[in-house]
Amino acid sequence: MPEISIVLIEPLYEGNVGFTARVMKNFGFTRLVLVNPCTLGDDAIMRASHARDVLEDARRMTIKKVYNEFDFVVATTGEVSKSVCTPMRMPYYAPAEVREIVGDIDGTVAILFGRENWGLANTELARANLICTIPTSEIYPILNLSHAVGILCYELANLPRGTYPLASPVEMDSLYRHIDAFLNRIDHPDFKRENTMTLIRRVLGRTKLTIREASTLHGLMRRTEWHLENKE
């Protein structure tokens, strides 16, 4: 199955981190990553209960390293875009749909969860392959951090083994840089650039490109560039 890690971005309360470790282990997940967490002490250990090993083995990383190291990144958000004209939090998928998308990946997958008070920033969402939101009641839509983690872990538990390797983060970054340079070649308007690149990341991110597919896109752009340079 995909190697799934739960990533907590700047969690504020150690009890939530402990409960997260516990619910992860309930569903068979042991890879916890912490980005600039609060101080973890006795309360976190107590809340983790028999998942103390998950808590103690948690990796400390920066958000930049998360994006550089993991093959596929799913960012969770409670706030979604209302229009495709604002693509930062669009399109979005429910946890059950995420299972279908990542189930055949033979690689590393990170599920990002934001801060308890305001979630993930746009800069942290920008490079995600996929946006996930948990459908909740309008009466009280705010979920506790560990509860949100539990819902994703429940949906992703017992996935079958993946079938193909993805293009690595380095290879995908190379492709995005090539696309960005290609937009310069075709005089794409500067004021549209940021939204265009966000949409391209969303489209290509959720397609789960293989190494060969990424190489093919490079080849198509190089061939187009050659014709632009050698046109009569």
GROMACS .gro file of N, CA and C in nm, residues 45-211:
model
  501
   45ILE      N    1   0.183   1.239   2.624
   45ILE     CA    2   0.211   1.097   2.649
   45ILE      C    3   0.087   1.027   2.705
   46MET      N    4   0.018   1.094   2.798
   46MET     CA    5  -0.102   1.035   2.858
   46MET      C    6  -0.212   1.017   2.753
   47ARG      N    7  -0.232   1.117   2.668
   47ARG     CA    8  -0.337   1.108   2.567
   47ARG      C    9  -0.304   1.003   2.461
   48ALA      N   10  -0.177   0.984   2.434
   48ALA     CA   11  -0.137   0.883   2.335
   48ALA      C   12  -0.165   0.742   2.385
   49SER      N   13  -0.162   0.722   2.515
   49SER     CA   14  -0.189   0.591   2.576
   49SER      C   15  -0.093   0.486   2.518
   50HIS      N   16  -0.147   0.379   2.458
   50HIS     CA   17  -0.062   0.272   2.407
   50HIS      C   18   0.002   0.305   2.272
   51ALA      N   19  -0.017   0.428   2.225
   51ALA     CA   20   0.049   0.472   2.101
   51ALA      C   21   0.166   0.566   2.133
   52ARG      N   22   0.221   0.550   2.251
   52ARG     CA   23   0.335   0.634   2.289
   52ARG      C   24   0.450   0.618   2.190
   53ASP      N   25   0.466   0.499   2.133
   53ASP     CA   26   0.575   0.476   2.037
   53ASP      C   27   0.556   0.562   1.912
   54VAL      N   28   0.432   0.580   1.868
   54VAL     CA   29   0.405   0.665   1.751
   54VAL      C   30   0.446   0.808   1.782
   55LEU      N   31   0.412   0.852   1.902
   55LEU     CA   32   0.445   0.988   1.944
   55LEU      C   33   0.596   1.007   1.954
   56GLU      N   34   0.663   0.914   2.018
   56GLU     CA   35   0.807   0.928   2.040
   56GLU      C   36   0.888   0.911   1.912
   57ASP      N   37   0.834   0.837   1.815
   57ASP     CA   38   0.905   0.816   1.689
   57ASP      C   39   0.870   0.921   1.584
   58ALA      N   40   0.787   1.020   1.621
   58ALA     CA   41   0.745   1.122   1.524
   58ALA      C   42   0.866   1.197   1.469
   59ARG      N   43   0.863   1.223   1.339
   59ARG     CA   44   0.970   1.298   1.274
   59ARG      C   45   0.942   1.447   1.282
   60ARG      N   46   1.045   1.527   1.296
   60ARG     CA   47   1.032   1.673   1.292
   60ARG      C   48   1.083   1.720   1.156
   61MET      N   49   1.000   1.796   1.087
   61MET     CA   50   1.035   1.844   0.954
   61MET      C   51   0.983   1.985   0.934
   62THR      N   52   1.036   2.053   0.834
   62THR     CA   53   0.980   2.181   0.790
   62THR      C   54   0.877   2.152   0.681
   63ILE      N   55   0.789   2.247   0.656
   63ILE     CA   56   0.689   2.228   0.550
   63ILE      C   57   0.758   2.216   0.415
   64LYS      N   58   0.869   2.286   0.397
   64LYS     CA   59   0.944   2.277   0.271
   64LYS      C   60   0.996   2.136   0.250
   65LYS      N   61   1.048   2.076   0.356
   65LYS     CA   62   1.100   1.940   0.343
   65LYS      C   63   0.987   1.840   0.317
   66VAL      N   64   0.871   1.862   0.375
   66VAL     CA   65   0.757   1.774   0.349
   66VAL      C   66   0.728   1.770   0.199
   67TYR      N   67   0.722   1.887   0.139
   67TYR     CA   68   0.692   1.893  -0.005
   67TYR      C   69   0.805   1.838  -0.090
   68ASN      N   70   0.927   1.850  -0.042
   68ASN     CA   71   1.041   1.798  -0.119
   68ASN      C   72   1.055   1.646  -0.107
   69GLU      N   73   1.011   1.590   0.006
   69GLU     CA   74   1.037   1.449   0.032
   69GLU      C   75   0.923   1.357  -0.012
   70PHE      N   76   0.797   1.400   0.005
   70PHE     CA   77   0.685   1.310  -0.022
   70PHE      C   78   0.644   1.315  -0.169
   71ASP      N   79   0.606   1.198  -0.221
   71ASP     CA   80   0.567   1.188  -0.361
   71ASP      C   81   0.432   1.253  -0.389
   72PHE      N   82   0.341   1.248  -0.292
   72PHE     CA   83   0.204   1.296  -0.312
   72PHE      C   84   0.158   1.360  -0.181
   73VAL      N   85   0.105   1.482  -0.190
   73VAL     CA   86   0.063   1.555  -0.070
   73VAL      C   87  -0.085   1.590  -0.078
   74VAL      N   88  -0.159   1.550   0.026
   74VAL     CA   89  -0.301   1.583   0.039
   74VAL      C   90  -0.313   1.686   0.151
   75ALA      N   91  -0.370   1.802   0.120
   75ALA     CA   92  -0.389   1.906   0.220
   75ALA      C   93  -0.536   1.910   0.262
   76THR      N   94  -0.562   1.907   0.391
   76THR     CA   95  -0.699   1.910   0.440
   76THR      C   96  -0.738   2.053   0.476
   77THR      N   97  -0.865   2.087   0.452
   77THR     CA   98  -0.912   2.221   0.485
   77THR      C   99  -1.061   2.217   0.515
   78GLY      N  100  -1.104   2.298   0.610
   78GLY     CA  101  -1.245   2.312   0.639
   78GLY      C  102  -1.307   2.425   0.559
   79GLU      N  103  -1.221   2.510   0.502
   79GLU     CA  104  -1.267   2.624   0.422
   79GLU      C  105  -1.237   2.596   0.276
   80VAL      N  106  -1.339   2.591   0.194
   80VAL     CA  107  -1.320   2.559   0.053
   80VAL      C  108  -1.361   2.678  -0.034
   81SER      N  109  -1.307   2.682  -0.156
   81SER     CA  110  -1.340   2.789  -0.249
   81SER      C  111  -1.483   2.772  -0.300
   82LYS      N  112  -1.550   2.882  -0.324
   82LYS     CA  113  -1.688   2.879  -0.374
   82LYS      C  114  -1.694   2.885  -0.526
   83SER      N  115  -1.581   2.913  -0.589
   83SER     CA  116  -1.579   2.928  -0.735
   83SER      C  117  -1.449   2.874  -0.791
   84VAL      N  118  -1.453   2.818  -0.911
   84VAL     CA  119  -1.332   2.769  -0.976
   84VAL      C  120  -1.241   2.885  -1.015
   85CYS      N  121  -1.292   3.008  -1.007
   85CYS     CA  122  -1.209   3.125  -1.037
   85CYS      C  123  -1.108   3.152  -0.925
   86THR      N  124  -1.129   3.092  -0.809
   86THR     CA  125  -1.033   3.101  -0.698
   86THR      C  126  -0.986   2.958  -0.667
   87PRO      N  127  -0.882   2.913  -0.737
   87PRO     CA  128  -0.847   2.770  -0.738
   87PRO      C  129  -0.767   2.719  -0.619
   88MET      N  130  -0.728   2.807  -0.525
   88MET     CA  131  -0.639   2.762  -0.419
   88MET      C  132  -0.698   2.645  -0.340
   89ARG      N  133  -0.827   2.646  -0.314
   89ARG     CA  134  -0.892   2.539  -0.238
   89ARG      C  135  -0.995   2.464  -0.324
   90MET      N  136  -0.966   2.458  -0.453
   90MET     CA  137  -1.052   2.388  -0.548
   90MET      C  138  -0.965   2.309  -0.644
   91PRO      N  139  -1.017   2.200  -0.702
   91PRO     CA  140  -1.135   2.128  -0.657
   91PRO      C  141  -1.102   2.052  -0.529
   92TYR      N  142  -1.202   2.014  -0.454
   92TYR     CA  143  -1.179   1.945  -0.327
   92TYR      C  144  -1.252   1.811  -0.326
   93TYR      N  145  -1.201   1.720  -0.243
   93TYR     CA  146  -1.250   1.583  -0.240
   93TYR      C  147  -1.279   1.540  -0.097
   94ALA      N  148  -1.377   1.452  -0.081
   94ALA     CA  149  -1.410   1.394   0.049
   94ALA      C  150  -1.310   1.283   0.081
   95PRO      N  151  -1.296   1.244   0.209
   95PRO     CA  152  -1.200   1.140   0.246
   95PRO      C  153  -1.216   1.010   0.168
   96ALA      N  154  -1.340   0.966   0.144
   96ALA     CA  155  -1.360   0.841   0.068
   96ALA      C  156  -1.307   0.853  -0.074
   97GLU      N  157  -1.318   0.973  -0.133
   97GLU     CA  158  -1.265   0.995  -0.267
   97GLU      C  159  -1.113   0.995  -0.266
   98VAL      N  160  -1.054   1.047  -0.159
   98VAL     CA  161  -0.908   1.046  -0.146
   98VAL      C  162  -0.857   0.902  -0.146
   99ARG      N  163  -0.929   0.815  -0.078
   99ARG     CA  164  -0.890   0.673  -0.077
   99ARG      C  165  -0.879   0.618  -0.219
  100GLU      N  166  -0.977   0.649  -0.303
  100GLU     CA  167  -0.976   0.599  -0.440
  100GLU      C  168  -0.860   0.656  -0.519
  101ILE      N  169  -0.823   0.779  -0.491
  101ILE     CA  170  -0.717   0.845  -0.568
  101ILE      C  171  -0.579   0.796  -0.528
  102VAL      N  172  -0.554   0.778  -0.398
  102VAL     CA  173  -0.419   0.742  -0.354
  102VAL      C  174  -0.399   0.591  -0.343
  103GLY      N  175  -0.507   0.513  -0.358
  103GLY     CA  176  -0.499   0.369  -0.332
  103GLY      C  177  -0.401   0.293  -0.416
  104ASP      N  178  -0.375   0.339  -0.540
  104ASP     CA  179  -0.286   0.263  -0.626
  104ASP      C  180  -0.146   0.324  -0.637
  105ILE      N  181  -0.115   0.415  -0.547
  105ILE     CA  182   0.018   0.476  -0.548
  105ILE      C  183   0.119   0.386  -0.478
  106ASP      N  184   0.230   0.361  -0.542
  106ASP     CA  185   0.340   0.290  -0.480
  106ASP      C  186   0.447   0.393  -0.448
  107GLY      N  187   0.427   0.463  -0.338
  107GLY     CA  188   0.516   0.573  -0.301
  107GLY      C  189   0.474   0.631  -0.168
  108THR      N  190   0.528   0.749  -0.136
  108THR     CA  191   0.500   0.813  -0.007
  108THR      C  192   0.392   0.918  -0.022
  109VAL      N  193   0.297   0.916   0.072
  109VAL     CA  194   0.184   1.009   0.072
  109VAL      C  195   0.179   1.082   0.206
  110ALA      N  196   0.169   1.214   0.202
  110ALA     CA  197   0.156   1.294   0.324
  110ALA      C  198   0.016   1.354   0.330
  111ILE      N  199  -0.049   1.339   0.446
  111ILE     CA  200  -0.181   1.401   0.469
  111ILE      C  201  -0.159   1.516   0.567
  112LEU      N  202  -0.179   1.639   0.520
  112LEU     CA  203  -0.150   1.757   0.600
  112LEU      C  204  -0.274   1.804   0.676
  113PHE      N  205  -0.252   1.835   0.805
  113PHE     CA  206  -0.357   1.893   0.890
  113PHE      C  207  -0.303   2.023   0.949
  114GLY      N  208  -0.384   2.129   0.943
  114GLY     CA  209  -0.339   2.260   0.988
  114GLY      C  210  -0.362   2.286   1.136
  115ARG      N  211  -0.334   2.406   1.174
  115ARG     CA  212  -0.345   2.451   1.313
  115ARG      C  213  -0.490   2.445   1.361
  116GLU      N  214  -0.507   2.424   1.489
  116GLU     CA  215  -0.642   2.414   1.545
  116GLU      C  216  -0.722   2.542   1.530
  117ASN      N  217  -0.655   2.658   1.528
  117ASN     CA  218  -0.730   2.784   1.525
  117ASN      C  219  -0.756   2.839   1.386
  118TRP      N  220  -0.665   2.812   1.290
  118TRP     CA  221  -0.692   2.866   1.156
  118TRP      C  222  -0.644   2.779   1.041
  119GLY      N  223  -0.610   2.657   1.067
  119GLY     CA  224  -0.584   2.561   0.960
  119GLY      C  225  -0.456   2.584   0.885
  120LEU      N  226  -0.461   2.565   0.753
  120LEU     CA  227  -0.345   2.578   0.666
  120LEU      C  228  -0.350   2.710   0.590
  121ALA      N  229  -0.234   2.774   0.577
  121ALA     CA  230  -0.224   2.897   0.500
  121ALA      C  231  -0.224   2.866   0.351
  122ASN      N  232  -0.258   2.966   0.270
  122ASN     CA  233  -0.257   2.946   0.125
  122ASN      C  234  -0.119   2.904   0.074
  123THR      N  235  -0.014   2.958   0.135
  123THR     CA  236   0.121   2.920   0.092
  123THR      C  237   0.149   2.773   0.120
  124GLU      N  238   0.086   2.718   0.223
  124GLU     CA  239   0.104   2.576   0.255
  124GLU      C  240   0.016   2.487   0.170
  125LEU      N  241  -0.095   2.543   0.121
  125LEU     CA  242  -0.185   2.469   0.033
  125LEU      C  243  -0.138   2.469  -0.112
  126ALA      N  244  -0.059   2.569  -0.149
  126ALA     CA  245  -0.032   2.596  -0.290
  126ALA      C  246   0.028   2.478  -0.364
  127ARG      N  247   0.116   2.402  -0.298
  127ARG     CA  248   0.186   2.295  -0.369
  127ARG      C  249   0.121   2.158  -0.353
  128ALA      N  250   0.007   2.153  -0.284
  128ALA     CA  251  -0.058   2.024  -0.260
  128ALA      C  252  -0.106   1.962  -0.391
  129ASN      N  253  -0.097   1.830  -0.400
  129ASN     CA  254  -0.151   1.759  -0.516
  129ASN      C  255  -0.303   1.753  -0.511
  130LEU      N  256  -0.358   1.754  -0.390
  130LEU     CA  257  -0.500   1.730  -0.374
  130LEU      C  258  -0.550   1.804  -0.251
  131ILE      N  259  -0.673   1.855  -0.259
  131ILE     CA  260  -0.737   1.922  -0.146
  131ILE      C  261  -0.849   1.833  -0.095
  132CYS      N  262  -0.852   1.811   0.036
  132CYS     CA  263  -0.954   1.727   0.097
  132CYS      C  264  -1.030   1.806   0.202
  133THR      N  265  -1.161   1.786   0.206
  133THR     CA  266  -1.242   1.846   0.311
  133THR      C  267  -1.338   1.741   0.365
  134ILE      N  268  -1.367   1.749   0.493
  134ILE     CA  269  -1.459   1.654   0.556
  134ILE      C  270  -1.597   1.718   0.564
  135PRO      N  271  -1.697   1.658   0.501
  135PRO     CA  272  -1.832   1.716   0.507
  135PRO      C  273  -1.885   1.715   0.651
  136THR      N  274  -1.919   1.832   0.700
  136THR     CA  275  -1.971   1.844   0.837
  136THR      C  276  -2.101   1.923   0.836
  137SER      N  277  -2.170   1.919   0.947
  137SER     CA  278  -2.297   1.991   0.958
  137SER      C  279  -2.273   2.141   0.970
  138GLU      N  280  -2.360   2.220   0.906
  138GLU     CA  281  -2.350   2.366   0.917
  138GLU      C  282  -2.378   2.412   1.061
  139ILE      N  283  -2.447   2.329   1.137
  139ILE     CA  284  -2.479   2.366   1.275
  139ILE      C  285  -2.352   2.382   1.358
  140TYR      N  286  -2.255   2.291   1.335
  140TYR     CA  287  -2.128   2.297   1.408
  140TYR      C  288  -2.021   2.230   1.322
  141PRO      N  289  -1.960   2.304   1.229
  141PRO     CA  290  -1.873   2.243   1.129
  141PRO      C  291  -1.729   2.217   1.175
  142ILE      N  292  -1.690   2.269   1.292
  142ILE     CA  293  -1.550   2.261   1.332
  142ILE      C  294  -1.520   2.128   1.400
  143LEU      N  295  -1.423   2.055   1.345
  143LEU     CA  296  -1.381   1.927   1.403
  143LEU      C  297  -1.257   1.944   1.489
  144ASN      N  298  -1.248   1.867   1.595
  144ASN     CA  299  -1.124   1.857   1.670
  144ASN      C  300  -1.017   1.797   1.580
  145LEU      N  301  -0.893   1.840   1.597
  145LEU     CA  302  -0.783   1.794   1.512
  145LEU      C  303  -0.773   1.642   1.508
  146SER      N  304  -0.772   1.578   1.624
  146SER     CA  305  -0.756   1.433   1.626
  146SER      C  306  -0.876   1.361   1.566
  147HIS      N  307  -0.996   1.421   1.576
  147HIS     CA  308  -1.114   1.362   1.514
  147HIS      C  309  -1.101   1.365   1.361
  148ALA      N  310  -1.052   1.477   1.310
  148ALA     CA  311  -1.032   1.488   1.165
  148ALA      C  312  -0.930   1.385   1.118
  149VAL      N  313  -0.823   1.370   1.194
  149VAL     CA  314  -0.722   1.269   1.160
  149VAL      C  315  -0.784   1.130   1.162
  150GLY      N  316  -0.868   1.104   1.262
  150GLY     CA  317  -0.932   0.973   1.273
  150GLY      C  318  -1.020   0.940   1.154
  151ILE      N  319  -1.092   1.038   1.103
  151ILE     CA  320  -1.179   1.015   0.987
  151ILE      C  321  -1.096   0.979   0.864
  152LEU      N  322  -0.986   1.051   0.841
  152LEU     CA  323  -0.900   1.019   0.727
  152LEU      C  324  -0.835   0.883   0.743
  153CYS      N  325  -0.789   0.853   0.865
  153CYS     CA  326  -0.725   0.724   0.889
  153CYS      C  327  -0.825   0.609   0.869
  154TYR      N  328  -0.947   0.628   0.913
  154TYR     CA  329  -1.051   0.526   0.893
  154TYR      C  330  -1.070   0.498   0.744
  155GLU      N  331  -1.080   0.605   0.665
  155GLU     CA  332  -1.104   0.588   0.522
  155GLU      C  333  -0.984   0.526   0.450
  156LEU      N  334  -0.864   0.553   0.498
  156LEU     CA  335  -0.743   0.508   0.429
  156LEU      C  336  -0.689   0.376   0.482
  157ALA      N  337  -0.751   0.322   0.584
  157ALA     CA  338  -0.702   0.197   0.643
  157ALA      C  339  -0.716   0.080   0.546
  158ASN      N  340  -0.620  -0.012   0.555
  158ASN     CA  341  -0.624  -0.139   0.480
  158ASN      C  342  -0.631  -0.119   0.328
  159LEU      N  343  -0.557  -0.021   0.278
  159LEU     CA  344  -0.550  -0.002   0.134
  159LEU      C  345  -0.471  -0.116   0.070
  160PRO      N  346  -0.509  -0.157  -0.050
  160PRO     CA  347  -0.428  -0.256  -0.122
  160PRO      C  348  -0.295  -0.198  -0.163
  161ARG      N  349  -0.198  -0.282  -0.192
  161ARG     CA  350  -0.066  -0.236  -0.232
  161ARG      C  351  -0.073  -0.161  -0.363
  162GLY      N  352   0.005  -0.053  -0.374
  162GLY     CA  353   0.009   0.026  -0.495
  162GLY      C  354   0.067  -0.050  -0.612
  163THR      N  355   0.045   0.003  -0.731
  163THR     CA  356   0.082  -0.070  -0.851
  163THR      C  357   0.189   0.000  -0.935
  164TYR      N  358   0.215   0.127  -0.913
  164TYR     CA  359   0.317   0.192  -0.995
  164TYR      C  360   0.382   0.308  -0.918
  165PRO      N  361   0.511   0.335  -0.949
  165PRO     CA  362   0.580   0.446  -0.883
  165PRO      C  363   0.547   0.579  -0.950
  166LEU      N  364   0.537   0.684  -0.870
  166LEU     CA  365   0.509   0.817  -0.922
  166LEU      C  366   0.638   0.889  -0.960
  167ALA      N  367   0.624   0.992  -1.041
  167ALA     CA  368   0.734   1.085  -1.060
  167ALA      C  369   0.767   1.147  -0.924
  168SER      N  370   0.895   1.162  -0.894
  168SER     CA  371   0.937   1.212  -0.763
  168SER      C  372   0.908   1.362  -0.752
  169PRO      N  373   0.913   1.417  -0.628
  169PRO     CA  374   0.896   1.562  -0.613
  169PRO      C  375   0.997   1.641  -0.694
  170VAL      N  376   1.120   1.592  -0.703
  170VAL     CA  377   1.223   1.661  -0.782
  170VAL      C  378   1.184   1.664  -0.929
  171GLU      N  379   1.135   1.551  -0.979
  171GLU     CA  380   1.094   1.543  -1.120
  171GLU      C  381   0.972   1.630  -1.148
  172MET      N  382   0.879   1.634  -1.053
  172MET     CA  383   0.761   1.719  -1.072
  172MET      C  384   0.799   1.867  -1.066
  173ASP      N  385   0.889   1.904  -0.975
  173ASP     CA  386   0.933   2.044  -0.969
  173ASP      C  387   1.002   2.084  -1.100
  174SER      N  388   1.080   1.993  -1.156
  174SER     CA  389   1.144   2.020  -1.284
  174SER      C  390   1.040   2.044  -1.393
  175LEU      N  391   0.934   1.963  -1.392
  175LEU     CA  392   0.828   1.979  -1.491
  175LEU      C  393   0.757   2.113  -1.473
  176TYR      N  394   0.727   2.150  -1.348
  176TYR     CA  395   0.659   2.278  -1.324
  176TYR      C  396   0.746   2.396  -1.366
  177ARG      N  397   0.876   2.386  -1.343
  177ARG     CA  398   0.966   2.494  -1.387
  177ARG      C  399   0.967   2.504  -1.539
  178HIS      N  400   0.964   2.389  -1.604
  178HIS     CA  401   0.962   2.388  -1.750
  178HIS      C  402   0.832   2.452  -1.802
  179ILE      N  403   0.719   2.418  -1.740
  179ILE     CA  404   0.592   2.476  -1.780
  179ILE      C  405   0.593   2.627  -1.759
  180ASP      N  406   0.648   2.671  -1.646
  180ASP     CA  407   0.656   2.814  -1.616
  180ASP      C  408   0.739   2.886  -1.723
  181ALA      N  409   0.853   2.826  -1.760
  181ALA     CA  410   0.937   2.885  -1.865
  181ALA      C  411   0.864   2.883  -2.000
  182PHE      N  412   0.789   2.777  -2.024
  182PHE     CA  413   0.712   2.766  -2.149
  182PHE      C  414   0.608   2.876  -2.160
  183LEU      N  415   0.546   2.911  -2.046
  183LEU     CA  416   0.449   3.020  -2.047
  183LEU      C  417   0.514   3.151  -2.089
  184ASN      N  418   0.641   3.170  -2.051
  184ASN     CA  419   0.714   3.288  -2.097
  184ASN      C  420   0.729   3.287  -2.249
  185ARG      N  421   0.758   3.169  -2.303
  185ARG     CA  422   0.781   3.157  -2.446
  185ARG      C  423   0.657   3.190  -2.528
  186ILE      N  424   0.541   3.164  -2.472
  186ILE     CA  425   0.417   3.188  -2.548
  186ILE      C  426   0.348   3.317  -2.502
  187ASP      N  427   0.424   3.402  -2.428
  187ASP     CA  428   0.374   3.533  -2.385
  187ASP      C  429   0.246   3.524  -2.304
  188HIS      N  430   0.242   3.428  -2.212
  188HIS     CA  431   0.127   3.418  -2.123
  188HIS      C  432   0.125   3.541  -2.032
  189PRO      N  433   0.011   3.607  -2.014
  189PRO     CA  434   0.006   3.731  -1.935
  189PRO      C  435   0.057   3.712  -1.792
  190ASP      N  436   0.139   3.804  -1.747
  190ASP     CA  437   0.196   3.794  -1.613
  190ASP      C  438   0.088   3.794  -1.505
  191PHE      N  439  -0.018   3.870  -1.524
  191PHE     CA  440  -0.119   3.881  -1.418
  191PHE      C  441  -0.199   3.752  -1.400
  192LYS      N  442  -0.189   3.661  -1.498
  192LYS     CA  443  -0.258   3.533  -1.488
  192LYS      C  444  -0.165   3.421  -1.440
  193ARG      N  445  -0.037   3.452  -1.427
  193ARG     CA  446   0.063   3.347  -1.405
  193ARG      C  447   0.039   3.267  -1.278
  194GLU      N  448   0.018   3.333  -1.165
  194GLU     CA  449   0.005   3.262  -1.037
  194GLU      C  450  -0.114   3.166  -1.039
  195ASN      N  451  -0.229   3.214  -1.085
  195ASN     CA  452  -0.347   3.127  -1.091
  195ASN      C  453  -0.327   3.014  -1.190
  196THR      N  454  -0.264   3.044  -1.302
  196THR     CA  455  -0.240   2.941  -1.403
  196THR      C  456  -0.152   2.830  -1.347
  197MET      N  457  -0.045   2.867  -1.279
  197MET     CA  458   0.045   2.766  -1.224
  197MET      C  459  -0.022   2.687  -1.111
  198THR      N  460  -0.107   2.753  -1.032
  198THR     CA  461  -0.181   2.681  -0.928
  198THR      C  462  -0.273   2.578  -0.991
  199LEU      N  463  -0.344   2.616  -1.096
  199LEU     CA  464  -0.435   2.524  -1.164
  199LEU      C  465  -0.358   2.408  -1.228
  200ILE      N  466  -0.243   2.437  -1.286
  200ILE     CA  467  -0.162   2.331  -1.347
  200ILE      C  468  -0.115   2.232  -1.240
  201ARG      N  469  -0.073   2.285  -1.125
  201ARG     CA  470  -0.032   2.196  -1.016
  201ARG      C  471  -0.149   2.110  -0.970
  202ARG      N  472  -0.268   2.168  -0.963
  202ARG     CA  473  -0.384   2.092  -0.919
  202ARG      C  474  -0.415   1.980  -1.019
  203VAL      N  475  -0.418   2.016  -1.148
  203VAL     CA  476  -0.452   1.919  -1.251
  203VAL      C  477  -0.349   1.806  -1.257
  204LEU      N  478  -0.222   1.842  -1.269
  204LEU     CA  479  -0.118   1.740  -1.281
  204LEU      C  480  -0.096   1.667  -1.149
  205GLY      N  481  -0.117   1.737  -1.037
  205GLY     CA  482  -0.098   1.673  -0.907
  205GLY      C  483  -0.193   1.558  -0.884
  206ARG      N  484  -0.320   1.577  -0.918
  206ARG     CA  485  -0.416   1.471  -0.890
  206ARG      C  486  -0.415   1.362  -0.997
  207THR      N  487  -0.345   1.384  -1.109
  207THR     CA  488  -0.334   1.278  -1.210
  207THR      C  489  -0.228   1.174  -1.174
  208LYS      N  490  -0.143   1.205  -1.074
  208LYS     CA  491  -0.042   1.108  -1.025
  208LYS      C  492   0.049   1.062  -1.139
  209LEU      N  493   0.121   1.156  -1.199
  209LEU     CA  494   0.205   1.125  -1.313
  209LEU      C  495   0.314   1.024  -1.279
  210THR      N  496   0.337   0.932  -1.371
  210THR     CA  497   0.453   0.843  -1.360
  210THR      C  498   0.575   0.916  -1.416
  211ILE      N  499   0.693   0.857  -1.396
  211ILE     CA  500   0.815   0.916  -1.448
  211ILE      C  501   0.807   0.931  -1.600
   0.00000   0.00000   0.00000
